[in-house]
mmCIF file of C-alpha atoms in Angstrom:
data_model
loop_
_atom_site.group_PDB
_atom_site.id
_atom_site.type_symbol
_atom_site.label_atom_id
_atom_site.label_comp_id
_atom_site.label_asym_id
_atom_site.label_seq_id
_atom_site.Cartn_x
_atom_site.Cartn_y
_atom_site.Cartn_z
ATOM 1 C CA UNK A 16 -19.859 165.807 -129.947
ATOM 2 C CA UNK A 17 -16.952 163.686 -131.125
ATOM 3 C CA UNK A 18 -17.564 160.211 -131.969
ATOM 4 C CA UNK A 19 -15.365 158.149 -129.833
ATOM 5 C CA UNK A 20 -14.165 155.844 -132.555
ATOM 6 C CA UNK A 21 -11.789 153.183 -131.060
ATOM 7 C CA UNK A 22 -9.317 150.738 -132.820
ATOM 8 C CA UNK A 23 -7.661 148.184 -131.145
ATOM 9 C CA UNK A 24 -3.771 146.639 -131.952
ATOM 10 C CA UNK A 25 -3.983 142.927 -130.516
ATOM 11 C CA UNK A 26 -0.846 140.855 -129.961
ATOM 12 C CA UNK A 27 -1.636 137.466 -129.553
ATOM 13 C CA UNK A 28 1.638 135.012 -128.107
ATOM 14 C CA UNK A 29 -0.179 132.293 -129.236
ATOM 15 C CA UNK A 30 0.817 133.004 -132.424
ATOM 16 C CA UNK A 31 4.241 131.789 -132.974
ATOM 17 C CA UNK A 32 5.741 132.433 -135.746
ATOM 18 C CA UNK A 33 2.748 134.276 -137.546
ATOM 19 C CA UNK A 34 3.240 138.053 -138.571
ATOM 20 C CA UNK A 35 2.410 140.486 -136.272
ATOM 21 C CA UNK A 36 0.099 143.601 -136.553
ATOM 22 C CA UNK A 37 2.786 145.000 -138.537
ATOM 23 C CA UNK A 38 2.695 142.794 -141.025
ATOM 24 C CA UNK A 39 5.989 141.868 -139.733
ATOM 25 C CA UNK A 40 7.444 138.348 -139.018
ATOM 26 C CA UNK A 41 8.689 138.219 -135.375
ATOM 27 C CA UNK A 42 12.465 137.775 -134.091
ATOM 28 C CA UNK A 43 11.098 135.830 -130.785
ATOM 29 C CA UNK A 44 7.633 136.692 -129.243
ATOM 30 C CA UNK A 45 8.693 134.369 -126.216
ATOM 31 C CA UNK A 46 11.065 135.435 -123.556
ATOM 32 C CA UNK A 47 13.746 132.605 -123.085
ATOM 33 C CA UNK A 48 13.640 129.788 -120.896
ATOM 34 C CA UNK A 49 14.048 130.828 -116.937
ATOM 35 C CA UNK A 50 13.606 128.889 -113.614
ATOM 36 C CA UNK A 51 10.823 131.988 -112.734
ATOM 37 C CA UNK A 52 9.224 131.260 -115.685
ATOM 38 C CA UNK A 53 5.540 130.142 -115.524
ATOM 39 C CA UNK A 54 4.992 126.530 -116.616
ATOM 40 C CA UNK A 55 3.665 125.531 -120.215
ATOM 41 C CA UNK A 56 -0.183 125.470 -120.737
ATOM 42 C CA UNK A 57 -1.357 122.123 -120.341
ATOM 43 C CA UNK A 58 -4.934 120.548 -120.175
ATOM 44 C CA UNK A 59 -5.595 121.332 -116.512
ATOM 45 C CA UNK A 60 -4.761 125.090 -116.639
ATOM 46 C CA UNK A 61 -6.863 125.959 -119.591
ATOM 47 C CA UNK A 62 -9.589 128.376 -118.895
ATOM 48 C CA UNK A 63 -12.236 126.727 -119.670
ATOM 49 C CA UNK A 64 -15.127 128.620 -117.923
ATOM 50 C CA UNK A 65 -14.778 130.884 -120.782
ATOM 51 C CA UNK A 66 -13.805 133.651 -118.962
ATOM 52 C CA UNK A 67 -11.118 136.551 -119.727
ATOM 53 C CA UNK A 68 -9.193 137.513 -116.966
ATOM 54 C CA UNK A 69 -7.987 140.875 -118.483
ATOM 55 C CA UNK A 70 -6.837 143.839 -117.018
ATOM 56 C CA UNK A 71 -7.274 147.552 -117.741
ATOM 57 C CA UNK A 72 -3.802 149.399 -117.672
ATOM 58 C CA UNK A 73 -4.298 152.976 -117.958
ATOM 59 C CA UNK A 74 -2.035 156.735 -117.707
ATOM 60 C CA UNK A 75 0.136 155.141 -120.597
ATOM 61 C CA UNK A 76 2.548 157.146 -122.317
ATOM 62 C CA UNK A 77 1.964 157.486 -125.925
ATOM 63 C CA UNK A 78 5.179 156.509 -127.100
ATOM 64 C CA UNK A 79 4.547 152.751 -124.916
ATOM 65 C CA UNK A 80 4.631 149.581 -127.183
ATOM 66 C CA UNK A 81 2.915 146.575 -126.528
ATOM 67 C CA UNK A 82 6.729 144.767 -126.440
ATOM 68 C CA UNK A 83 7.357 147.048 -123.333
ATOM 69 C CA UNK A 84 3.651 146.155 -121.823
ATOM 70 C CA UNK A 85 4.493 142.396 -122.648
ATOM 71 C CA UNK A 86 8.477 143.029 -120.884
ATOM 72 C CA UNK A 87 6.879 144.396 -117.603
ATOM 73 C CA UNK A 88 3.744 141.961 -116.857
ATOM 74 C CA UNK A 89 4.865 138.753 -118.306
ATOM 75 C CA UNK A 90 7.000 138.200 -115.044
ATOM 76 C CA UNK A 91 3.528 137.805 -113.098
ATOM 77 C CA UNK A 92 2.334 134.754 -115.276
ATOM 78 C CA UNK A 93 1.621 134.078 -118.923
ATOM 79 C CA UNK A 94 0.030 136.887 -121.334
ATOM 80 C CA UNK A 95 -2.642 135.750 -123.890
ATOM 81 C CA UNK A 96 -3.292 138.801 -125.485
ATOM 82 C CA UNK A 97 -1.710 142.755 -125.088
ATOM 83 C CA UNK A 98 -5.050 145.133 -126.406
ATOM 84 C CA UNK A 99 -3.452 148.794 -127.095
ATOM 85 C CA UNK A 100 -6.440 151.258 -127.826
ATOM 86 C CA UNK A 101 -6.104 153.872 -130.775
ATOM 87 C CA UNK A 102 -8.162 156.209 -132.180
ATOM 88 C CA UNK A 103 -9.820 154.999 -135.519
ATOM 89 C CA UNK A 104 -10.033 158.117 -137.114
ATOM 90 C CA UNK A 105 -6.700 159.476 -136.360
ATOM 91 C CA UNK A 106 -5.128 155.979 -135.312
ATOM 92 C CA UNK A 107 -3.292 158.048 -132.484
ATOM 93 C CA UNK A 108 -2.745 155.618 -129.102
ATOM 94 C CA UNK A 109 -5.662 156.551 -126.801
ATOM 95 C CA UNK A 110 -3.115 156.183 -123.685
ATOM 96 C CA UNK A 111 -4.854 152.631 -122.585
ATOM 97 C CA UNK A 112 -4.556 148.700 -122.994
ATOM 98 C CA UNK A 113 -6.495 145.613 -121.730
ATOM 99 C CA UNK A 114 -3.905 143.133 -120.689
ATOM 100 C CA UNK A 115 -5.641 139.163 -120.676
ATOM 101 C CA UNK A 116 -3.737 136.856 -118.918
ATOM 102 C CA UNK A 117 -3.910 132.807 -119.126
ATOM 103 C CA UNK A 118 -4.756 132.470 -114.963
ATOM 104 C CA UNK A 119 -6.828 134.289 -112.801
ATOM 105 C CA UNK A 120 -3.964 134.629 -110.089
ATOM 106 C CA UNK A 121 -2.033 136.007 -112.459
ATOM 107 C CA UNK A 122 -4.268 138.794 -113.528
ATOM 108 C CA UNK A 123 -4.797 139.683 -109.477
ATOM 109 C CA UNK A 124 -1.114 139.794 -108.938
ATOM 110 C CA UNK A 125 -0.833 142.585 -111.861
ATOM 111 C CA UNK A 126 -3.614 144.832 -110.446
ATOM 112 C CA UNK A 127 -2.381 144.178 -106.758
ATOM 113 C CA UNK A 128 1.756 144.952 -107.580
ATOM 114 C CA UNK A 129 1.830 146.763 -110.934
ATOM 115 C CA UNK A 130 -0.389 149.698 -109.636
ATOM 116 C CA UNK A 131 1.490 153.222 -109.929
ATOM 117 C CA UNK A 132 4.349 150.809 -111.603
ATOM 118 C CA UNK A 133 6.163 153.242 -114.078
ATOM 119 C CA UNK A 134 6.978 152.470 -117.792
ATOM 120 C CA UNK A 135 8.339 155.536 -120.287
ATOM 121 C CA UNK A 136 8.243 157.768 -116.989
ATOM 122 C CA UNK A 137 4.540 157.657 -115.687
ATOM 123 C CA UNK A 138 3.074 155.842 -112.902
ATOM 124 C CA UNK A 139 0.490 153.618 -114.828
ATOM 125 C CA UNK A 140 -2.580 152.608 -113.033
ATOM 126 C CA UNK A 141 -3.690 149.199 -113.262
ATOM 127 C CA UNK A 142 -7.034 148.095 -112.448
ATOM 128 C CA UNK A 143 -10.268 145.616 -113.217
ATOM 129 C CA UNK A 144 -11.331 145.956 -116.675
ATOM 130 C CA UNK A 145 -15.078 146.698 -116.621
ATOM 131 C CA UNK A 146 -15.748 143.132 -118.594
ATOM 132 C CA UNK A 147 -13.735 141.465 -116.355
ATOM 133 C CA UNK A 148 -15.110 139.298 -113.407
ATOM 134 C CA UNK A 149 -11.850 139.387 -111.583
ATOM 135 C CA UNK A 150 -13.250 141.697 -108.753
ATOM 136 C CA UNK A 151 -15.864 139.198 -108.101
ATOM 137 C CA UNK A 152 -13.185 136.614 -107.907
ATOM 138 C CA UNK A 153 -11.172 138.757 -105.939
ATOM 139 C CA UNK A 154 -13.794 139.402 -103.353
ATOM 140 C CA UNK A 155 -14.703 135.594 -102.865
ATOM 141 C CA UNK A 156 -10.926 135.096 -102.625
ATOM 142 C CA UNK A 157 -11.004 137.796 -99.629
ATOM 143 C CA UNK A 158 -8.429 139.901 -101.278
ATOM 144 C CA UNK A 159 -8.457 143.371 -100.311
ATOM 145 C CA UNK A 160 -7.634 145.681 -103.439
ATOM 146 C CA UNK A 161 -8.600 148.892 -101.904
ATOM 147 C CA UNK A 162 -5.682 150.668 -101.662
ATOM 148 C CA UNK A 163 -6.018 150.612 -106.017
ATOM 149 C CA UNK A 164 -9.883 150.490 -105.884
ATOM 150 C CA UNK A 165 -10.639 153.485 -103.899
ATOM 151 C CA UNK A 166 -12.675 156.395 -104.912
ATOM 152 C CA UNK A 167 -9.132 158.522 -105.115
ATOM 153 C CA UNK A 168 -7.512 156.186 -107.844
#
């Protein structure tokens, strides 16, 4: 059988003014200033427990770039790292990415409304990542994901 070697392409927006995985400097890695913009980090927001609250965004077209990931789900709250998954051999996109957001909430609100959103013409499918402990979270907060859950998705 095939090894399934994997390679992963972070973007990290913590970064400012670093290169990117390109080697590249970047124009602006921040969208500007808006009133629907999520707040600035600050001390009280930080996740401290230690715990990522990524997501697993699958049926990606191969041609999608982590700048068109970042476009779509930064709306929902603030993005601390975009994970695109290549193959290490060939370094061909695998069709996947782990989106890790700064909040909880945030992370809930992408699998619950960016489900079957589409980017480069395909209905993506967003959903827990299997490190995650969002479901948990999202079972004590008595949120019903089902409808993106469920043994057809």
């Amino acid at each position: 059988t095939k090894n399934n070697k994997q390679q992963s392409i972070m973007w990290n927006n913590s970064t400012a003014g670093s290169a990117n995985y390109y080697g590249h400097q970047p124009q602006q890695q921040q969208p500007p200033p808006s009133s629907s913009a999520p707040p600035p980090p600050s001390s009280s927001n930080q996740n401290t427990s230690g715990q990522k609250h990524d997501i697993f965004v699958g049926n990606l077209a191969f041609s999608t770039t982590e700048e068109q990931l970042y476009a779509a789900f930064s709306e929902l709250g603030r993005i601390i790292k975009i994970r695109m998954v290549s193959d290490l051999e060939t370094g061909k996109p695998r069709g996947f990415a782990f989106i890790e957001f700064e909040d909880p909430q945030a992370a809930l609100s992408a699998i619950r409304n960016m489900n079957e959103y589409e980017i480069n013409g395909r209905k993506i499918r967003v959903n827990f990542s299997n490190s995650s402990h969002l479901e948990t979270l999202a079972n004590q907060l008595g949120m019903d994901l089902s409808h993106v859950t469920g043994p057809n998705k």
